[in-house]
Amino acid sequence: MASEESAKRRRAGRPKQNVLSPRLIHETALRLIDRHGVEGAGMRAIAAELGVRPSSLYNHVAGQAELIAGVRDLVSERIPTAPFAELPWDAALEQWALGYRLAFASHPPTIALLAVQPLDPDSSTSFMYDAVAAGLVRAGWPQERALSVIVAFECFILGAALDLAADPAMLDPGRRGDVPAFSGVYRARSEALEASGTSPADDAFGIGLRAMLAGLRAEYAALAAQKNDDRRRS
């Protein structure tokens, strides 16, 4: 009886360990990337964070490439794609851009890493791209143009996400008299943004997003006009 009670006490006193899974490993990697950068999120560091041996991780994640692919999927799953089934293509792109920027700005170290990382063949991020591409093609964008539209938006969004994570005073010229135009526009913007309650990053993002959408609407209209002309000639 005494030995049975002792065994129960030993079991109750053992520290609880996380049940390993690919998602837990990817979430831990993302947390470490946010905290220490990419260099601080290797398999050994993840194992130490989870209190397991590094070899245990390889039962769930094959290696660094698969780890990074999983981190990409975690960030990408927070980007909204439902608007492409519900809204006109340009309104859907606007909502996608807003969500995309916020998802990556929440994890700044991942921007440079994932921007140049090839898409894993089994990545769930492909479902996001599929929803965007389907929405654009369904709206009348030619198949050969749809992916370039997506990539153009991504280039803008990732830069905007970096800007959102940066110091708002990053471009402050300081007390200089030899760059009067630069100093003047900086002060004028600061005063205007303070009056409106808008951040520098949001103001710049808004200008860029409106310009991107206006340009794409113009190209969309031109493509439609060209298509109609071709039909009349045939």
XYZ file of N, CA and C in Angstrom:
702
model
N 0.830 -1.208 0.000
C 0.000 0.000 0.000
C 0.858 1.249 0.000
N 1.904 1.205 0.852
C 2.797 2.365 0.933
C 3.509 2.593 -0.385
N 3.962 1.480 -1.024
C 4.685 1.630 -2.289
C 3.767 2.173 -3.374
N 2.458 1.792 -3.327
C 1.505 2.299 -4.322
C 1.313 3.800 -4.149
N 1.202 4.266 -2.906
C 1.057 5.698 -2.652
C 2.299 6.463 -3.076
N 3.477 5.873 -2.855
C 4.734 6.516 -3.264
C 4.791 6.665 -4.776
N 4.326 5.624 -5.489
C 4.340 5.675 -6.955
C 3.420 6.772 -7.462
N 2.236 6.909 -6.798
C 1.307 7.969 -7.196
C 1.915 9.337 -6.987
N 2.623 9.506 -5.857
C 3.260 10.793 -5.573
C 4.327 11.106 -6.592
N 5.099 10.085 -7.027
C 6.144 10.306 -8.023
C 5.536 10.723 -9.356
N 4.423 10.035 -9.725
C 3.787 10.381 -10.992
C 3.218 11.795 -10.943
N 2.612 12.148 -9.809
C 2.015 13.477 -9.681
C 3.064 14.561 -9.681
N 4.255 14.235 -9.203
C 5.295 15.252 -9.109
C 6.106 15.443 -10.362
N 5.932 14.592 -11.348
C 6.704 14.718 -12.583
C 6.253 15.941 -13.367
N 7.200 16.708 -13.923
C 6.800 17.878 -14.718
C 6.049 17.450 -15.967
N 5.018 18.208 -16.287
C 4.252 17.912 -17.498
C 5.046 18.348 -18.716
N 5.085 17.507 -19.722
C 5.784 17.841 -20.952
C 4.766 18.110 -22.066
N 5.111 19.021 -22.943
C 4.255 19.276 -24.091
C 4.219 18.041 -24.982
N 3.051 17.737 -25.511
C 2.937 16.653 -26.478
C 3.399 17.202 -27.821
N 4.509 16.674 -28.317
C 5.101 17.210 -29.539
C 4.194 16.995 -30.739
N 4.170 17.984 -31.591
C 3.443 17.921 -32.855
C 4.113 18.913 -33.788
N 3.931 18.756 -35.102
C 4.515 19.740 -36.019
C 4.068 21.163 -35.698
N 2.785 21.350 -35.370
C 2.302 22.707 -35.108
C 2.965 23.312 -33.881
N 3.107 22.518 -32.815
C 3.758 23.039 -31.609
C 5.201 23.434 -31.910
N 5.889 22.637 -32.695
C 7.278 22.942 -33.050
C 7.343 24.219 -33.886
N 6.427 24.352 -34.841
C 6.415 25.557 -35.681
C 6.066 26.801 -34.859
N 5.107 26.675 -33.954
C 4.742 27.813 -33.105
C 5.907 28.221 -32.212
N 6.628 27.239 -31.706
C 7.789 27.532 -30.872
C 8.872 28.204 -31.694
N 9.082 27.725 -32.912
C 10.072 28.346 -33.798
C 9.707 29.802 -34.070
N 8.438 30.060 -34.348
C 8.008 31.436 -34.621
C 8.229 32.323 -33.399
N 7.927 31.798 -32.235
C 8.137 32.565 -31.000
C 9.619 32.883 -30.800
N 10.484 31.929 -31.082
C 11.924 32.153 -30.935
C 12.455 33.117 -32.004
N 11.915 33.020 -33.210
C 12.319 33.960 -34.259
C 11.960 35.378 -33.847
N 10.760 35.555 -33.310
C 10.345 36.885 -32.844
C 11.273 37.392 -31.745
N 11.722 36.479 -30.900
C 12.508 36.867 -29.723
C 13.991 37.038 -30.040
N 14.536 36.139 -30.877
C 15.992 36.109 -31.072
C 16.428 36.217 -32.536
N 15.494 36.271 -33.468
C 15.862 36.251 -34.875
C 15.990 34.830 -35.381
N 16.212 34.705 -36.666
C 16.275 33.381 -37.295
C 17.397 32.534 -36.701
N 18.530 33.169 -36.396
C 19.683 32.428 -35.877
C 19.390 31.786 -34.522
N 18.424 32.331 -33.791
C 18.108 31.798 -32.466
C 16.963 30.813 -32.453
N 16.605 30.303 -33.633
C 15.455 29.402 -33.716
C 15.811 28.096 -34.409
N 17.027 27.603 -34.155
C 17.411 26.307 -34.702
C 16.772 25.171 -33.923
N 16.990 23.966 -34.387
C 16.361 22.808 -33.772
C 16.800 22.614 -32.316
N 18.056 22.890 -32.020
C 18.519 22.763 -30.634
C 17.826 23.768 -29.727
N 17.675 24.989 -30.217
C 17.021 26.020 -29.413
C 15.549 25.675 -29.188
N 14.900 25.151 -30.217
C 13.496 24.757 -30.073
C 13.363 23.622 -29.068
N 14.261 22.650 -29.167
C 14.229 21.518 -28.230
C 14.415 21.997 -26.793
N 15.349 22.919 -26.599
C 15.582 23.455 -25.254
C 14.353 24.188 -24.738
N 13.694 24.936 -25.614
C 12.488 25.674 -25.224
C 11.364 24.725 -24.811
N 11.294 23.584 -25.496
C 10.233 22.617 -25.215
C 10.635 21.593 -24.164
N 11.896 21.589 -23.769
C 12.348 20.647 -22.758
C 12.450 19.219 -23.253
N 12.861 19.053 -24.518
C 13.005 17.716 -25.092
C 14.372 17.606 -25.752
N 14.714 16.406 -26.173
C 15.953 16.212 -26.920
C 15.762 16.667 -28.370
N 16.794 17.231 -29.005
C 16.671 17.638 -30.412
C 16.228 16.497 -31.319
N 16.688 15.277 -31.001
C 16.318 14.136 -31.847
C 14.814 13.889 -31.855
N 14.128 14.287 -30.777
C 12.680 14.085 -30.704
C 11.949 14.921 -31.743
N 12.514 16.073 -32.080
C 11.851 16.964 -33.038
C 11.790 16.359 -34.428
N 12.815 15.564 -34.762
C 12.910 15.027 -36.120
C 11.873 13.937 -36.400
N 11.163 13.507 -35.361
C 10.040 12.600 -35.586
C 8.830 13.337 -36.162
N 8.877 14.673 -36.095
C 7.734 15.482 -36.520
C 8.087 16.493 -37.608
N 9.332 16.946 -37.626
C 9.794 17.929 -38.611
C 11.113 17.434 -39.177
N 11.199 17.305 -40.501
C 12.354 16.671 -41.126
C 13.640 17.476 -40.983
N 13.541 18.796 -40.952
C 14.745 19.621 -40.876
C 14.409 21.092 -40.997
N 15.434 21.912 -41.224
C 15.273 23.357 -41.218
C 14.335 23.849 -42.322
N 14.425 23.265 -43.513
C 13.566 23.701 -44.618
C 12.097 23.475 -44.286
N 11.800 22.312 -43.744
C 10.417 22.009 -43.367
C 9.966 22.892 -42.203
N 10.886 23.213 -41.315
C 10.578 24.090 -40.192
C 10.172 25.473 -40.693
N 10.953 26.031 -41.605
C 10.664 27.362 -42.145
C 9.353 27.349 -42.928
N 9.096 26.263 -43.652
C 7.833 26.143 -44.380
C 6.656 26.161 -43.410
N 6.813 25.511 -42.280
C 5.745 25.502 -41.286
C 5.524 26.867 -40.670
N 6.609 27.610 -40.450
C 6.488 28.969 -39.928
C 5.757 29.851 -40.930
N 6.090 29.707 -42.210
C 5.390 30.470 -43.254
C 3.882 30.178 -43.213
N 3.531 28.890 -43.064
C 2.122 28.523 -43.026
C 1.411 29.158 -41.831
N 2.090 29.208 -40.689
C 1.493 29.816 -39.500
C 1.159 31.279 -39.743
N 2.097 32.007 -40.345
C 1.871 33.432 -40.598
C 0.814 33.609 -41.675
N 0.887 32.797 -42.716
C -0.015 32.965 -43.858
C -1.461 32.633 -43.522
N -1.670 31.729 -42.568
C -3.046 31.345 -42.252
C -3.810 32.487 -41.580
N -3.107 33.528 -41.164
C -3.757 34.697 -40.551
C -4.144 35.752 -41.584
N -3.840 35.482 -42.844
C -4.147 36.438 -43.914
C -5.527 36.108 -44.489
N -6.445 37.070 -44.528
C -7.809 36.766 -44.961
C -7.918 36.526 -46.466
N -8.641 35.474 -46.832
C -8.908 35.201 -48.254
C -10.406 35.152 -48.552
N -11.235 35.111 -47.508
C -12.690 35.064 -47.712
C -13.208 36.208 -48.582
N -12.634 37.431 -48.487
C -13.150 38.522 -49.333
C -13.155 38.212 -50.824
N -12.282 37.317 -51.290
C -12.244 37.012 -52.720
C -13.461 36.216 -53.174
N -14.188 35.640 -52.233
C -15.427 34.936 -52.570
C -16.647 35.812 -52.329
N -16.421 37.000 -51.748
C -17.556 37.821 -51.324
C -17.578 39.220 -51.931
N -16.421 39.743 -52.314
C -16.317 41.144 -52.721
C -15.795 41.265 -54.151
N -15.966 42.429 -54.787
C -15.304 42.674 -56.064
C -13.794 42.527 -55.912
N -13.113 42.197 -57.000
C -11.692 41.859 -56.936
C -10.848 42.949 -56.299
N -11.147 44.243 -56.587
C -10.310 45.305 -56.043
C -10.542 45.505 -54.543
N -11.804 45.379 -54.099
C -12.092 45.470 -52.666
C -11.477 44.284 -51.915
N -11.500 43.104 -52.554
C -10.897 41.917 -51.937
C -9.388 42.076 -51.816
N -8.745 42.616 -52.858
C -7.299 42.853 -52.791
C -6.949 43.823 -51.679
N -7.789 44.825 -51.488
C -7.539 45.793 -50.412
C -7.585 45.113 -49.046
N -8.591 44.284 -48.819
C -8.699 43.578 -47.540
C -7.557 42.591 -47.353
N -7.167 41.941 -48.439
C -6.043 41.003 -48.390
C -4.760 41.731 -48.023
N -4.541 42.894 -48.631
C -3.330 43.674 -48.355
C -3.283 44.114 -46.896
N -4.415 44.553 -46.369
C -4.466 44.992 -44.966
C -4.125 43.838 -44.020
N -4.724 42.671 -44.277
C -4.462 41.518 -43.417
C -3.067 40.968 -43.577
N -2.566 40.972 -44.798
C -1.211 40.473 -45.103
C -0.178 41.325 -44.368
N -0.320 42.636 -44.473
C 0.611 43.553 -43.810
C 0.618 43.331 -42.303
N -0.554 43.215 -41.708
C -0.639 43.039 -40.267
C -0.039 41.706 -39.828
N -0.294 40.638 -40.601
C 0.219 39.310 -40.244
C 1.738 39.306 -40.188
N 2.387 39.918 -41.180
C 3.851 39.911 -41.208
C 4.453 40.976 -40.298
N 3.776 42.104 -40.133
C 4.290 43.131 -39.216
C 4.272 42.646 -37.776
N 3.419 41.660 -37.479
C 3.387 41.080 -36.130
C 4.607 40.203 -35.871
N 5.315 39.832 -36.938
C 6.509 38.982 -36.821
C 7.592 39.517 -37.757
N 8.145 40.700 -37.480
C 9.082 41.356 -38.410
C 10.258 40.495 -38.870
N 10.875 39.671 -37.989
C 12.027 38.897 -38.469
C 11.691 37.903 -39.569
N 10.417 37.559 -39.713
C 10.052 36.580 -40.737
C 9.977 37.198 -42.128
N 9.917 38.524 -42.224
C 9.683 39.161 -43.520
C 10.816 38.872 -44.493
N 12.037 39.200 -44.087
C 13.181 38.971 -44.967
C 13.406 37.476 -45.198
N 13.114 36.660 -44.201
C 13.314 35.215 -44.323
C 12.353 34.608 -45.342
N 11.069 34.896 -45.196
C 10.062 34.249 -46.023
C 9.908 34.882 -47.396
N 10.359 36.131 -47.530
C 10.231 36.810 -48.822
C 11.071 36.139 -49.905
N 12.137 35.446 -49.510
C 13.035 34.819 -50.494
C 13.026 33.289 -50.387
N 12.162 32.759 -49.536
C 12.120 31.313 -49.340
C 11.182 30.673 -50.360
N 11.660 29.732 -51.186
C 10.757 29.078 -52.146
C 9.587 28.407 -51.438
N 8.462 28.387 -52.095
C 7.264 27.782 -51.526
C 7.429 26.267 -51.477
N 7.158 25.686 -50.321
C 7.236 24.233 -50.175
C 6.095 23.579 -50.969
N 6.357 22.485 -51.680
C 5.315 21.851 -52.496
C 4.067 21.457 -51.707
N 4.237 21.142 -50.418
C 3.098 20.715 -49.595
C 2.583 21.827 -48.682
N 3.024 23.042 -48.922
C 2.679 24.146 -48.025
C 1.197 24.486 -48.093
N 0.591 24.720 -46.926
C -0.807 25.152 -46.900
C -0.945 26.600 -47.358
N 0.182 27.326 -47.439
C 0.151 28.692 -47.971
C -0.357 28.693 -49.409
N -0.182 27.585 -50.117
C -0.674 27.494 -51.488
C -2.184 27.674 -51.561
N -2.904 27.306 -50.490
C -4.350 27.500 -50.481
C -4.700 28.982 -50.474
N -3.868 29.777 -49.786
C -4.091 31.226 -49.797
C -3.934 31.766 -51.214
N -2.834 31.381 -51.871
C -2.604 31.850 -53.236
C -3.703 31.356 -54.182
N -4.183 30.155 -53.947
C -5.235 29.612 -54.799
C -6.510 30.441 -54.691
N -6.857 30.842 -53.478
C -8.064 31.646 -53.274
C -7.934 33.009 -53.947
N -6.751 33.628 -53.824
C -6.534 34.936 -54.455
C -6.560 34.801 -55.978
N -5.855 33.818 -56.495
C -5.803 33.621 -57.941
C -7.186 33.320 -58.510
N -7.940 32.476 -57.822
C -9.286 32.133 -58.290
C -10.180 33.369 -58.332
N -10.062 34.220 -57.295
C -10.869 35.427 -57.259
C -10.537 36.370 -58.401
N -9.248 36.513 -58.701
C -8.839 37.411 -59.778
C -9.273 36.890 -61.143
N -9.043 35.600 -61.388
C -9.417 35.014 -62.683
C -10.933 35.030 -62.858
N -11.647 34.736 -61.795
C -13.110 34.761 -61.854
C -13.626 36.166 -62.186
N -12.906 37.176 -61.726
C -13.309 38.562 -61.983
C -12.963 39.017 -63.391
N -12.182 38.238 -64.109
C -11.862 38.595 -65.485
C -10.405 38.901 -65.753
N -9.542 38.781 -64.725
C -8.118 38.966 -64.990
C -7.605 37.784 -65.802
N -6.815 38.032 -66.853
C -6.249 36.918 -67.629
C -5.360 36.042 -66.748
N -5.389 34.761 -66.982
C -4.584 33.837 -66.174
C -3.109 34.222 -66.185
N -2.616 34.667 -67.350
C -1.188 34.983 -67.443
C -0.806 36.259 -66.701
N -1.793 37.051 -66.249
C -1.512 38.290 -65.523
C -1.751 38.161 -64.021
N -2.574 37.192 -63.617
C -3.026 37.119 -62.225
C -1.875 36.966 -61.236
N -0.930 36.084 -61.528
C 0.159 35.859 -60.580
C 1.059 37.089 -60.463
N 1.274 37.798 -61.552
C 2.084 39.013 -61.500
C 1.399 40.089 -60.653
N 0.078 40.135 -60.706
C -0.670 41.058 -59.845
C -0.426 40.701 -58.377
N -0.488 39.427 -58.069
C -0.271 38.974 -56.691
C 1.129 39.323 -56.215
N 2.134 39.039 -57.041
C 3.527 39.299 -56.650
C 3.780 40.794 -56.499
N 3.207 41.607 -57.395
C 3.364 43.060 -57.282
C 2.816 43.551 -55.949
N 1.657 43.031 -55.568
C 1.075 43.414 -54.285
C 1.947 42.944 -53.128
N 2.478 41.719 -53.226
C 3.328 41.202 -52.155
C 4.572 42.066 -51.955
N 5.189 42.504 -53.052
C 6.377 43.353 -52.943
C 6.059 44.612 -52.148
N 4.935 45.220 -52.464
C 4.517 46.432 -51.760
C 4.167 46.142 -50.299
N 3.422 45.064 -50.062
C 2.946 44.752 -48.719
C 4.098 44.422 -47.775
N 5.062 43.633 -48.243
C 6.170 43.247 -47.367
C 7.014 44.456 -46.980
N 7.218 45.366 -47.931
C 7.914 46.604 -47.590
C 7.121 47.426 -46.590
N 5.802 47.464 -46.767
C 4.944 48.206 -45.837
C 4.936 47.560 -44.458
N 5.034 46.228 -44.406
C 5.086 45.541 -43.113
C 6.373 45.890 -42.363
N 7.483 45.969 -43.094
C 8.740 46.397 -42.471
C 8.626 47.817 -41.947
N 7.987 48.683 -42.725
C 7.825 50.073 -42.309
C 6.965 50.166 -41.057
N 5.930 49.327 -40.975
C 5.054 49.341 -39.807
C 5.802 48.929 -38.546
N 6.785 48.049 -38.703
C 7.555 47.578 -37.552
C 8.730 48.498 -37.216
N 9.000 49.474 -38.073
C 10.166 50.353 -37.881
C 9.853 51.502 -36.920
N 10.902 52.195 -36.486
C 10.772 53.386 -35.656
C 10.045 54.462 -36.455
N 8.937 55.031 -35.945
C 8.205 56.063 -36.692
C 9.061 57.280 -37.044
N 10.109 57.521 -36.244
C 10.971 58.678 -36.503
C 12.212 58.298 -37.291
N 12.163 57.184 -37.997
C 13.336 56.665 -38.704
C 13.905 57.669 -39.704
N 13.045 58.477 -40.332
C 13.512 59.410 -41.365
C 13.662 60.841 -40.836
N 13.692 60.995 -39.548
C 13.861 62.345 -38.977
C 15.235 62.893 -39.367
N 15.288 64.008 -40.117
C 16.588 64.536 -40.536
C 17.345 65.239 -39.426
N 16.679 65.466 -38.299
C 17.341 66.166 -37.201
C 17.447 67.656 -37.468
N 18.281 68.318 -36.689
C 18.439 69.778 -36.816
C 19.525 70.091 -37.849
N 19.135 70.046 -39.108
C 20.073 70.322 -40.194
C 19.514 71.444 -41.064
N 20.440 72.302 -41.521
C 20.031 73.387 -42.396
C 20.418 73.178 -43.839
N 21.131 72.071 -44.104
C 21.616 71.854 -45.471
C 20.707 70.941 -46.291
N 19.593 70.498 -45.708
C 18.607 69.702 -46.456
C 17.223 70.329 -46.226
N 17.042 71.569 -46.669
C 15.819 72.309 -46.327
C 14.532 71.679 -46.852
N 14.565 71.131 -48.052
C 13.346 70.525 -48.594
C 12.948 69.288 -47.781
N 13.933 68.443 -47.491
C 13.688 67.238 -46.699
C 13.172 67.603 -45.311
N 13.838 68.530 -44.649
C 13.422 68.949 -43.311
C 12.018 69.542 -43.339
N 11.730 70.301 -44.402
C 10.426 70.942 -44.508
C 9.294 69.952 -44.662
N 9.476 68.968 -45.538
C 8.397 67.998 -45.735
C 8.246 67.100 -44.513
N 9.356 66.840 -43.807
C 9.258 66.017 -42.598
C 8.433 66.732 -41.538
N 8.717 68.024 -41.332
C 7.965 68.788 -40.339
C 6.501 68.915 -40.738
N 6.252 69.176 -42.040
C 4.870 69.341 -42.502
C 4.082 68.046 -42.317
N 4.716 66.919 -42.633
C 4.025 65.643 -42.453
C 3.752 65.379 -40.980
N 4.731 65.649 -40.134
C 4.572 65.414 -38.699
C 3.394 66.203 -38.143
N 3.286 67.450 -38.560
C 2.189 68.292 -38.080
C 0.843 67.786 -38.582
N 0.791 67.390 -39.867
C -0.462 66.908 -40.449
C -0.896 65.591 -39.812
N 0.055 64.707 -39.579
C -0.289 63.411 -38.994
C -0.682 63.543 -37.531
N -0.036 64.446 -36.821
C -0.406 64.670 -35.429
C -1.836 65.198 -35.340
N -2.203 66.083 -36.278
C -3.556 66.634 -36.282
C -4.603 65.576 -36.617
N -4.237 64.628 -37.494
C -5.203 63.611 -37.921
C -5.187 62.355 -37.060
N -4.129 62.201 -36.258
C -4.008 61.001 -35.431
C -3.588 59.772 -36.208
N -2.969 59.981 -37.371
C -2.516 58.876 -38.223
C -1.028 58.640 -38.028
N -0.609 57.383 -38.054
C 0.813 57.083 -37.928
C 1.502 57.267 -39.276
N 2.809 57.550 -39.283
C 3.530 57.659 -40.556
C 3.411 56.404 -41.420
N 3.486 55.237 -40.783
C 3.417 53.984 -41.549
C 2.043 53.810 -42.183
N 0.985 54.102 -41.443
C -0.359 53.955 -41.993
C -0.617 54.961 -43.113
N -0.093 56.174 -42.959
C -0.275 57.190 -43.987
C 0.398 56.766 -45.294
N 1.648 56.323 -45.199
C 2.375 55.891 -46.400
C 1.718 54.666 -47.018
N 1.283 53.728 -46.184
C 0.626 52.525 -46.694
C -0.664 52.885 -47.425
N -1.430 53.804 -46.878
C -2.671 54.222 -47.520
C -2.428 54.832 -48.887
N -1.414 55.690 -48.991
C -1.083 56.294 -50.286
C -0.682 55.217 -51.299
N 0.196 54.325 -50.862
C 0.659 53.271 -51.762
C -0.452 52.333 -52.178
N -1.319 51.961 -51.238
C -2.401 51.033 -51.550
C -3.388 51.656 -52.538
N -3.733 52.921 -52.318
C -4.641 53.592 -53.251
C -4.016 53.682 -54.648
N -2.715 53.973 -54.697
C -2.033 54.063 -55.991
C -1.995 52.707 -56.691
N -1.701 51.644 -55.935
C -1.665 50.299 -56.514
C -3.028 49.919 -57.074
N -4.071 50.159 -56.303
C -5.409 49.781 -56.744
C -5.852 50.610 -57.944
N -5.537 51.906 -57.938
C -5.910 52.758 -59.073
C -5.216 52.279 -60.344
N -3.948 51.933 -60.240
C -3.212 51.439 -61.393
C -3.769 50.126 -61.910
N -4.127 49.221 -60.993
C -4.667 47.932 -61.417
C -6.067 48.078 -62.016
N -6.861 48.991 -61.461
C -8.185 49.233 -62.060
C -8.033 49.750 -63.492
N -7.061 50.641 -63.703
C -6.825 51.170 -65.048
C -6.369 50.054 -65.986
N -5.482 49.180 -65.512
C -5.017 48.076 -66.357
C -6.153 47.100 -66.635
N -6.972 46.845 -65.633
C -8.115 45.934 -65.793
C -9.072 46.469 -66.857
N -9.353 47.776 -66.802
C -10.248 48.394 -67.787
C -9.639 48.340 -69.185
N -8.326 48.570 -69.272
C -7.655 48.526 -70.575
C -7.684 47.117 -71.156
N -7.481 46.117 -70.315
C -7.529 44.729 -70.777
C -8.934 44.365 -71.262
N -9.941 44.838 -70.529
C -11.323 44.555 -70.928
C -11.650 45.224 -72.257
N -11.176 46.472 -72.416
C -11.415 47.188 -73.677
C -10.732 46.487 -74.842
N -9.497 46.027 -74.609
C -8.766 45.312 -75.644
C -9.474 44.006 -76.021
N -10.014 43.342 -75.027
C -10.727 42.090 -75.278
C -11.977 42.335 -76.117
N -12.682 43.430 -75.809
C -13.876 43.770 -76.581
C -13.524 44.130 -78.027
N -12.415 44.867 -78.196
C -11.962 45.217 -79.540
C -11.631 43.978 -80.357
N -10.957 43.032 -79.706
C -10.598 41.786 -80.384
C -11.836 41.019 -80.816
N -12.869 41.038 -79.976
C -14.104 40.341 -80.322
C -14.787 40.994 -81.523
N -14.795 42.313 -81.539
C -15.444 43.017 -82.652
C -14.716 42.746 -83.977
N -13.384 42.711 -83.916
C -12.606 42.462 -85.135
C -12.806 41.045 -85.658
N -13.001 40.118 -84.717
C -13.180 38.729 -85.137
C -14.618 38.484 -85.575
